[in-house]
Amino acid sequence: MVSGLMLVTFVVLVAYALATESGHIAKSAGRVTPQELTKSQLFKKPGVEVKNQGAGGTPTAEVHVLARTWNFNPAEIILPVGAQTTFYATSEDILHGFQIQHTNVNIELIPGEIATFKYTFDKPGEYQVICNEYCGISHQNMLGVVKVLGSSEFAAATAPSASAVSPAAIGEGVYNANCAACHQAEGQGLEGNFPPLAAHAADLYKAERNFIPHVLLFGMEGEINVKGVTYNGQMPNWDSALSDEEIAYVSNHILESWGNKEALPKDFKPYTPKEIAAVRKDALTPQDVHQARVGLNLP
Ligand code: CUA
């Protein structure tokens, strides 16, 4: 009787939340296999699309989010206040969550299933996005943010001139949004899981200039050893998520931070987006990159 009563209570509470607390359930917007994500209309370019902003009437927005271990793409979503926003979200690998704090947006991201959800942000502010499905060792660092701006702030933040951020700031931003979850804020890595970049990236650079861009673009799979510690994590590929600029500037950020700069050769020249565009054509597999690393003469 007690267990029966509990079930009835839960059903009543769910019905109450759906009817009066504006709770609702994410709908399916179709299916897609992870291999076809880059070709799919909804996810070939994840990001935010705002329509009708500043044109009188109500602005609308579409947000296309891809989740994978352990980041959201895009990690930062900028929206104008009051925009009727439709989210399309899915996962590239395993189960993740997409929960926006202080809202009722809480979507389970199932690989293969495209979830869609509508929400309107009525108050400007920063809303943290968290993954609420336990997805592995860096689950707790899988974070994003929705920045809701007043219409003039939104116009300023998304104006073409606003993208004239310094390369160093772009590199640091890309690192913090995508790399720090595993390689940690100071590049110290996580022993046994994610290799350090501090006191190590310069060695990689000196062994082979293209190696760091290769790892970033194509990922790496296989066991490696750094200073006597074995690592067997899987480095994801970033060729579809990050632009030539972003790959170039985050590589420079890694090589110029945490004491790495001092260990670089005197004639070090930072990577340029043009150089990355050329390296991108190498189209390696994660196994190729691992083979190349095994062949490097690393200390
Ligand atoms: Cu993704 Cu937890």
mmCIF file with all atom_site columns, C-alpha atoms in Angstrom, residues 112-269:
data_model
loop_
_atom_site.group_PDB
_atom_site.id
_atom_site.type_symbol
_atom_site.label_atom_id
_atom_site.label_alt_id
_atom_site.label_comp_id
_atom_site.label_asym_id
_atom_site.label_entity_id
_atom_site.label_seq_id
_atom_site.pdbx_PDB_ins_code
_atom_site.Cartn_x
_atom_site.Cartn_y
_atom_site.Cartn_z
_atom_site.occupancy
_atom_site.B_iso_or_equiv
_atom_site.pdbx_formal_charge
_atom_site.auth_seq_id
_atom_site.auth_comp_id
_atom_site.auth_asym_id
_atom_site.auth_atom_id
_atom_site.pdbx_PDB_model_num
ATOM 1   C CA . GLY A 1 112 ? 21.157 9.643  -32.157 1.00 0.00 ? 112 GLY A CA 1
ATOM 2   C CA . GLU A 1 113 ? 18.138 11.546 -30.886 1.00 0.00 ? 113 GLU A CA 1
ATOM 3   C CA . ILE A 1 114 ? 17.641 15.259 -31.579 1.00 0.00 ? 114 ILE A CA 1
ATOM 4   C CA . ALA A 1 115 ? 15.833 16.963 -28.726 1.00 0.00 ? 115 ALA A CA 1
ATOM 5   C CA . THR A 1 116 ? 14.070 20.287 -29.137 1.00 0.00 ? 116 THR A CA 1
ATOM 6   C CA . PHE A 1 117 ? 12.813 22.664 -26.489 1.00 0.00 ? 117 PHE A CA 1
ATOM 7   C CA . LYS A 1 118 ? 11.442 26.207 -26.495 1.00 0.00 ? 118 LYS A CA 1
ATOM 8   C CA . TYR A 1 119 ? 12.244 28.847 -23.930 1.00 0.00 ? 119 TYR A CA 1
ATOM 9   C CA . THR A 1 120 ? 12.119 32.634 -23.675 1.00 0.00 ? 120 THR A CA 1
ATOM 10  C CA . PHE A 1 121 ? 14.595 34.422 -21.419 1.00 0.00 ? 121 PHE A CA 1
ATOM 11  C CA . ASP A 1 122 ? 12.714 37.379 -19.930 1.00 0.00 ? 122 ASP A CA 1
ATOM 12  C CA . LYS A 1 123 ? 15.517 38.608 -17.680 1.00 0.00 ? 123 LYS A CA 1
ATOM 13  C CA . PRO A 1 124 ? 19.038 39.570 -18.734 1.00 0.00 ? 124 PRO A CA 1
ATOM 14  C CA . GLY A 1 125 ? 21.789 37.749 -16.901 1.00 0.00 ? 125 GLY A CA 1
ATOM 15  C CA . GLU A 1 126 ? 24.206 34.848 -17.007 1.00 0.00 ? 126 GLU A CA 1
ATOM 16  C CA . TYR A 1 127 ? 22.764 31.387 -16.750 1.00 0.00 ? 127 TYR A CA 1
ATOM 17  C CA . GLN A 1 128 ? 25.076 28.473 -16.160 1.00 0.00 ? 128 GLN A CA 1
ATOM 18  C CA . VAL A 1 129 ? 24.632 25.378 -18.318 1.00 0.00 ? 129 VAL A CA 1
ATOM 19  C CA . ILE A 1 130 ? 25.477 22.084 -16.662 1.00 0.00 ? 130 ILE A CA 1
ATOM 20  C CA . CYS A 1 131 ? 25.602 18.462 -17.720 1.00 0.00 ? 131 CYS A CA 1
ATOM 21  C CA . ASN A 1 132 ? 23.499 16.455 -15.304 1.00 0.00 ? 132 ASN A CA 1
ATOM 22  C CA . GLU A 1 133 ? 24.226 12.948 -16.540 1.00 0.00 ? 133 GLU A CA 1
ATOM 23  C CA . TYR A 1 134 ? 27.313 11.357 -15.057 1.00 0.00 ? 134 TYR A CA 1
ATOM 24  C CA . CYS A 1 135 ? 29.510 11.057 -18.146 1.00 0.00 ? 135 CYS A CA 1
ATOM 25  C CA . GLY A 1 136 ? 32.952 10.184 -16.861 1.00 0.00 ? 136 GLY A CA 1
ATOM 26  C CA . ILE A 1 137 ? 35.945 11.561 -15.075 1.00 0.00 ? 137 ILE A CA 1
ATOM 27  C CA . SER A 1 138 ? 35.559 15.220 -16.074 1.00 0.00 ? 138 SER A CA 1
ATOM 28  C CA . HIS A 1 139 ? 31.756 15.314 -15.900 1.00 0.00 ? 139 HIS A CA 1
ATOM 29  C CA . GLN A 1 140 ? 31.820 17.993 -13.213 1.00 0.00 ? 140 GLN A CA 1
ATOM 30  C CA . ASN A 1 141 ? 33.730 20.316 -15.555 1.00 0.00 ? 141 ASN A CA 1
ATOM 31  C CA . MET A 1 142 ? 31.247 20.011 -18.397 1.00 0.00 ? 142 MET A CA 1
ATOM 32  C CA . LEU A 1 143 ? 29.880 23.543 -18.269 1.00 0.00 ? 143 LEU A CA 1
ATOM 33  C CA . GLY A 1 144 ? 28.508 26.212 -20.528 1.00 0.00 ? 144 GLY A CA 1
ATOM 34  C CA . VAL A 1 145 ? 26.857 29.574 -20.167 1.00 0.00 ? 145 VAL A CA 1
ATOM 35  C CA . VAL A 1 146 ? 23.890 31.409 -21.640 1.00 0.00 ? 146 VAL A CA 1
ATOM 36  C CA . LYS A 1 147 ? 24.397 35.175 -21.630 1.00 0.00 ? 147 LYS A CA 1
ATOM 37  C CA . VAL A 1 148 ? 21.139 37.064 -22.014 1.00 0.00 ? 148 VAL A CA 1
ATOM 38  C CA . LEU A 1 149 ? 21.743 40.691 -22.940 1.00 0.00 ? 149 LEU A CA 1
ATOM 39  C CA . GLY A 1 150 ? 19.544 43.748 -23.317 1.00 0.00 ? 150 GLY A CA 1
ATOM 40  C CA . SER A 1 151 ? 18.965 44.604 -26.975 1.00 0.00 ? 151 SER A CA 1
ATOM 41  C CA . SER A 1 152 ? 21.612 47.351 -27.221 1.00 0.00 ? 152 SER A CA 1
ATOM 42  C CA . GLU A 1 153 ? 24.208 45.257 -25.360 1.00 0.00 ? 153 GLU A CA 1
ATOM 43  C CA . PHE A 1 154 ? 23.345 42.357 -27.630 1.00 0.00 ? 154 PHE A CA 1
ATOM 44  C CA . ALA A 1 155 ? 23.858 44.487 -30.722 1.00 0.00 ? 155 ALA A CA 1
ATOM 45  C CA . ALA A 1 156 ? 27.230 45.678 -29.381 1.00 0.00 ? 156 ALA A CA 1
ATOM 46  C CA . ALA A 1 157 ? 28.371 42.182 -28.391 1.00 0.00 ? 157 ALA A CA 1
ATOM 47  C CA . THR A 1 158 ? 27.532 40.647 -31.748 1.00 0.00 ? 158 THR A CA 1
ATOM 48  C CA . ALA A 1 159 ? 28.555 43.558 -34.016 1.00 0.00 ? 159 ALA A CA 1
ATOM 49  C CA . PRO A 1 160 ? 31.313 42.596 -36.458 1.00 0.00 ? 160 PRO A CA 1
ATOM 50  C CA . SER A 1 161 ? 33.739 44.983 -34.717 1.00 0.00 ? 161 SER A CA 1
ATOM 51  C CA . ALA A 1 162 ? 33.193 43.129 -31.423 1.00 0.00 ? 162 ALA A CA 1
ATOM 52  C CA . SER A 1 163 ? 34.867 40.074 -32.921 1.00 0.00 ? 163 SER A CA 1
ATOM 53  C CA . ALA A 1 164 ? 38.125 42.024 -33.217 1.00 0.00 ? 164 ALA A CA 1
ATOM 54  C CA . VAL A 1 165 ? 39.336 40.404 -30.005 1.00 0.00 ? 165 VAL A CA 1
ATOM 55  C CA . SER A 1 166 ? 43.073 39.888 -29.664 1.00 0.00 ? 166 SER A CA 1
ATOM 56  C CA . PRO A 1 167 ? 44.459 36.500 -30.764 1.00 0.00 ? 167 PRO A CA 1
ATOM 57  C CA . ALA A 1 168 ? 45.751 35.939 -27.229 1.00 0.00 ? 168 ALA A CA 1
ATOM 58  C CA . ALA A 1 169 ? 42.253 36.428 -25.783 1.00 0.00 ? 169 ALA A CA 1
ATOM 59  C CA . ILE A 1 170 ? 40.766 34.070 -28.379 1.00 0.00 ? 170 ILE A CA 1
ATOM 60  C CA . GLY A 1 171 ? 43.362 31.415 -27.547 1.00 0.00 ? 171 GLY A CA 1
ATOM 61  C CA . GLU A 1 172 ? 42.766 31.704 -23.825 1.00 0.00 ? 172 GLU A CA 1
ATOM 62  C CA . GLY A 1 173 ? 38.988 31.626 -24.306 1.00 0.00 ? 173 GLY A CA 1
ATOM 63  C CA . VAL A 1 174 ? 39.142 28.506 -26.477 1.00 0.00 ? 174 VAL A CA 1
ATOM 64  C CA . TYR A 1 175 ? 41.398 26.803 -23.935 1.00 0.00 ? 175 TYR A CA 1
ATOM 65  C CA . ASN A 1 176 ? 39.152 27.592 -20.987 1.00 0.00 ? 176 ASN A CA 1
ATOM 66  C CA . ALA A 1 177 ? 35.976 26.572 -22.801 1.00 0.00 ? 177 ALA A CA 1
ATOM 67  C CA . ASN A 1 178 ? 37.205 23.346 -24.385 1.00 0.00 ? 178 ASN A CA 1
ATOM 68  C CA . CYS A 1 179 ? 40.510 22.103 -23.012 1.00 0.00 ? 179 CYS A CA 1
ATOM 69  C CA . ALA A 1 180 ? 40.642 23.020 -19.320 1.00 0.00 ? 180 ALA A CA 1
ATOM 70  C CA . ALA A 1 181 ? 38.046 20.398 -18.350 1.00 0.00 ? 181 ALA A CA 1
ATOM 71  C CA . CYS A 1 182 ? 40.621 17.674 -19.004 1.00 0.00 ? 182 CYS A CA 1
ATOM 72  C CA . HIS A 1 183 ? 44.056 19.305 -19.153 1.00 0.00 ? 183 HIS A CA 1
ATOM 73  C CA . GLN A 1 184 ? 43.150 21.566 -16.191 1.00 0.00 ? 184 GLN A CA 1
ATOM 74  C CA . ALA A 1 185 ? 43.283 25.331 -15.779 1.00 0.00 ? 185 ALA A CA 1
ATOM 75  C CA . GLU A 1 186 ? 47.068 25.542 -15.392 1.00 0.00 ? 186 GLU A CA 1
ATOM 76  C CA . GLY A 1 187 ? 47.813 22.868 -17.984 1.00 0.00 ? 187 GLY A CA 1
ATOM 77  C CA . GLN A 1 188 ? 48.928 20.528 -15.226 1.00 0.00 ? 188 GLN A CA 1
ATOM 78  C CA . GLY A 1 189 ? 46.838 17.602 -16.536 1.00 0.00 ? 189 GLY A CA 1
ATOM 79  C CA . LEU A 1 190 ? 45.384 14.841 -14.413 1.00 0.00 ? 190 LEU A CA 1
ATOM 80  C CA . GLU A 1 191 ? 47.823 12.097 -13.606 1.00 0.00 ? 191 GLU A CA 1
ATOM 81  C CA . GLY A 1 192 ? 47.020 8.841  -15.398 1.00 0.00 ? 192 GLY A CA 1
ATOM 82  C CA . ASN A 1 193 ? 44.103 10.345 -17.344 1.00 0.00 ? 193 ASN A CA 1
ATOM 83  C CA . PHE A 1 194 ? 44.999 13.544 -19.169 1.00 0.00 ? 194 PHE A CA 1
ATOM 84  C CA . PRO A 1 195 ? 48.615 14.388 -19.956 1.00 0.00 ? 195 PRO A CA 1
ATOM 85  C CA . PRO A 1 196 ? 50.055 17.706 -18.760 1.00 0.00 ? 196 PRO A CA 1
ATOM 86  C CA . LEU A 1 197 ? 50.685 20.544 -21.190 1.00 0.00 ? 197 LEU A CA 1
ATOM 87  C CA . ALA A 1 198 ? 52.728 22.605 -18.738 1.00 0.00 ? 198 ALA A CA 1
ATOM 88  C CA . ALA A 1 199 ? 56.422 21.653 -18.963 1.00 0.00 ? 199 ALA A CA 1
ATOM 89  C CA . HIS A 1 200 ? 55.598 19.292 -21.856 1.00 0.00 ? 200 HIS A CA 1
ATOM 90  C CA . ALA A 1 201 ? 54.107 21.218 -24.805 1.00 0.00 ? 201 ALA A CA 1
ATOM 91  C CA . ALA A 1 202 ? 57.451 22.816 -25.688 1.00 0.00 ? 202 ALA A CA 1
ATOM 92  C CA . ASP A 1 203 ? 59.029 19.341 -26.015 1.00 0.00 ? 203 ASP A CA 1
ATOM 93  C CA . LEU A 1 204 ? 56.276 18.360 -28.458 1.00 0.00 ? 204 LEU A CA 1
ATOM 94  C CA . TYR A 1 205 ? 56.829 21.546 -30.404 1.00 0.00 ? 205 TYR A CA 1
ATOM 95  C CA . LYS A 1 206 ? 60.590 21.045 -30.621 1.00 0.00 ? 206 LYS A CA 1
ATOM 96  C CA . ALA A 1 207 ? 60.122 17.468 -31.835 1.00 0.00 ? 207 ALA A CA 1
ATOM 97  C CA . GLU A 1 208 ? 57.634 18.392 -34.578 1.00 0.00 ? 208 GLU A CA 1
ATOM 98  C CA . ARG A 1 209 ? 56.011 21.762 -35.284 1.00 0.00 ? 209 ARG A CA 1
ATOM 99  C CA . ASN A 1 210 ? 52.881 20.213 -36.813 1.00 0.00 ? 210 ASN A CA 1
ATOM 100 C CA . PHE A 1 211 ? 52.288 17.795 -33.951 1.00 0.00 ? 211 PHE A CA 1
ATOM 101 C CA . ILE A 1 212 ? 50.192 20.066 -31.703 1.00 0.00 ? 212 ILE A CA 1
ATOM 102 C CA . PRO A 1 213 ? 47.895 21.204 -34.553 1.00 0.00 ? 213 PRO A CA 1
ATOM 103 C CA . HIS A 1 214 ? 47.581 17.563 -35.651 1.00 0.00 ? 214 HIS A CA 1
ATOM 104 C CA . VAL A 1 215 ? 46.477 16.431 -32.177 1.00 0.00 ? 215 VAL A CA 1
ATOM 105 C CA . LEU A 1 216 ? 44.004 19.299 -31.922 1.00 0.00 ? 216 LEU A CA 1
ATOM 106 C CA . LEU A 1 217 ? 42.516 18.812 -35.372 1.00 0.00 ? 217 LEU A CA 1
ATOM 107 C CA . PHE A 1 218 ? 42.413 15.037 -35.589 1.00 0.00 ? 218 PHE A CA 1
ATOM 108 C CA . GLY A 1 219 ? 42.538 13.774 -31.992 1.00 0.00 ? 219 GLY A CA 1
ATOM 109 C CA . MET A 1 220 ? 44.735 10.953 -30.773 1.00 0.00 ? 220 MET A CA 1
ATOM 110 C CA . GLU A 1 221 ? 44.050 7.420  -29.651 1.00 0.00 ? 221 GLU A CA 1
ATOM 111 C CA . GLY A 1 222 ? 46.511 5.099  -27.993 1.00 0.00 ? 222 GLY A CA 1
ATOM 112 C CA . GLU A 1 223 ? 48.725 4.783  -24.972 1.00 0.00 ? 223 GLU A CA 1
ATOM 113 C CA . ILE A 1 224 ? 51.393 7.417  -24.400 1.00 0.00 ? 224 ILE A CA 1
ATOM 114 C CA . ASN A 1 225 ? 53.999 8.077  -21.768 1.00 0.00 ? 225 ASN A CA 1
ATOM 115 C CA . VAL A 1 226 ? 54.905 11.468 -20.361 1.00 0.00 ? 226 VAL A CA 1
ATOM 116 C CA . LYS A 1 227 ? 57.793 11.647 -17.922 1.00 0.00 ? 227 LYS A CA 1
ATOM 117 C CA . GLY A 1 228 ? 57.279 8.101  -16.692 1.00 0.00 ? 228 GLY A CA 1
ATOM 118 C CA . VAL A 1 229 ? 53.473 8.305  -16.362 1.00 0.00 ? 229 VAL A CA 1
ATOM 119 C CA . THR A 1 230 ? 51.223 6.331  -18.716 1.00 0.00 ? 230 THR A CA 1
ATOM 120 C CA . TYR A 1 231 ? 48.130 7.956  -20.228 1.00 0.00 ? 231 TYR A CA 1
ATOM 121 C CA . ASN A 1 232 ? 45.466 6.203  -22.206 1.00 0.00 ? 232 ASN A CA 1
ATOM 122 C CA . GLY A 1 233 ? 42.697 8.766  -22.519 1.00 0.00 ? 233 GLY A CA 1
ATOM 123 C CA . GLN A 1 234 ? 41.181 9.598  -25.861 1.00 0.00 ? 234 GLN A CA 1
ATOM 124 C CA . MET A 1 235 ? 41.866 13.037 -27.264 1.00 0.00 ? 235 MET A CA 1
ATOM 125 C CA . PRO A 1 236 ? 38.821 14.133 -29.279 1.00 0.00 ? 236 PRO A CA 1
ATOM 126 C CA . ASN A 1 237 ? 39.197 15.730 -32.714 1.00 0.00 ? 237 ASN A CA 1
ATOM 127 C CA . TRP A 1 238 ? 38.341 19.437 -32.990 1.00 0.00 ? 238 TRP A CA 1
ATOM 128 C CA . ASP A 1 239 ? 38.413 19.850 -36.770 1.00 0.00 ? 239 ASP A CA 1
ATOM 129 C CA . SER A 1 240 ? 34.685 20.432 -37.025 1.00 0.00 ? 240 SER A CA 1
ATOM 130 C CA . ALA A 1 241 ? 34.250 22.408 -33.778 1.00 0.00 ? 241 ALA A CA 1
ATOM 131 C CA . LEU A 1 242 ? 37.143 24.889 -34.016 1.00 0.00 ? 242 LEU A CA 1
ATOM 132 C CA . SER A 1 243 ? 38.126 27.262 -36.825 1.00 0.00 ? 243 SER A CA 1
ATOM 133 C CA . ASP A 1 244 ? 41.630 27.755 -38.238 1.00 0.00 ? 244 ASP A CA 1
ATOM 134 C CA . GLU A 1 245 ? 41.923 30.899 -36.124 1.00 0.00 ? 245 GLU A CA 1
ATOM 135 C CA . GLU A 1 246 ? 40.856 29.112 -32.959 1.00 0.00 ? 246 GLU A CA 1
ATOM 136 C CA . ILE A 1 247 ? 43.224 26.169 -33.513 1.00 0.00 ? 247 ILE A CA 1
ATOM 137 C CA . ALA A 1 248 ? 46.132 28.536 -34.245 1.00 0.00 ? 248 ALA A CA 1
ATOM 138 C CA . TYR A 1 249 ? 45.520 30.795 -31.270 1.00 0.00 ? 249 TYR A CA 1
ATOM 139 C CA . VAL A 1 250 ? 44.857 28.045 -28.756 1.00 0.00 ? 250 VAL A CA 1
ATOM 140 C CA . SER A 1 251 ? 48.080 26.298 -29.872 1.00 0.00 ? 251 SER A CA 1
ATOM 141 C CA . ASN A 1 252 ? 49.935 29.564 -29.287 1.00 0.00 ? 252 ASN A CA 1
ATOM 142 C CA . HIS A 1 253 ? 48.213 29.991 -25.924 1.00 0.00 ? 253 HIS A CA 1
ATOM 143 C CA . ILE A 1 254 ? 49.363 26.532 -24.806 1.00 0.00 ? 254 ILE A CA 1
ATOM 144 C CA . LEU A 1 255 ? 52.926 27.128 -25.989 1.00 0.00 ? 255 LEU A CA 1
ATOM 145 C CA . GLU A 1 256 ? 53.162 30.540 -24.356 1.00 0.00 ? 256 GLU A CA 1
ATOM 146 C CA . SER A 1 257 ? 51.645 29.677 -20.970 1.00 0.00 ? 257 SER A CA 1
ATOM 147 C CA . TRP A 1 258 ? 52.656 27.936 -17.757 1.00 0.00 ? 258 TRP A CA 1
ATOM 148 C CA . GLY A 1 259 ? 56.392 28.283 -18.272 1.00 0.00 ? 259 GLY A CA 1
ATOM 149 C CA . ASN A 1 260 ? 56.331 26.659 -21.721 1.00 0.00 ? 260 ASN A CA 1
ATOM 150 C CA . LYS A 1 261 ? 57.414 29.862 -23.464 1.00 0.00 ? 261 LYS A CA 1
ATOM 151 C CA . GLU A 1 262 ? 60.795 29.854 -21.741 1.00 0.00 ? 262 GLU A CA 1
ATOM 152 C CA . ALA A 1 263 ? 61.464 26.353 -23.068 1.00 0.00 ? 263 ALA A CA 1
ATOM 153 C CA . LEU A 1 264 ? 60.722 27.235 -26.700 1.00 0.00 ? 264 LEU A CA 1
ATOM 154 C CA . PRO A 1 265 ? 63.456 27.773 -29.246 1.00 0.00 ? 265 PRO A CA 1
ATOM 155 C CA . LYS A 1 266 ? 64.484 31.423 -29.725 1.00 0.00 ? 266 LYS A CA 1
ATOM 156 C CA . ASP A 1 267 ? 63.191 31.450 -33.312 1.00 0.00 ? 267 ASP A CA 1
ATOM 157 C CA . PHE A 1 268 ? 59.674 30.262 -32.343 1.00 0.00 ? 268 PHE A CA 1
ATOM 158 C CA . LYS A 1 269 ? 57.050 31.755 -34.643 1.00 0.00 ? 269 LYS A CA 1
#
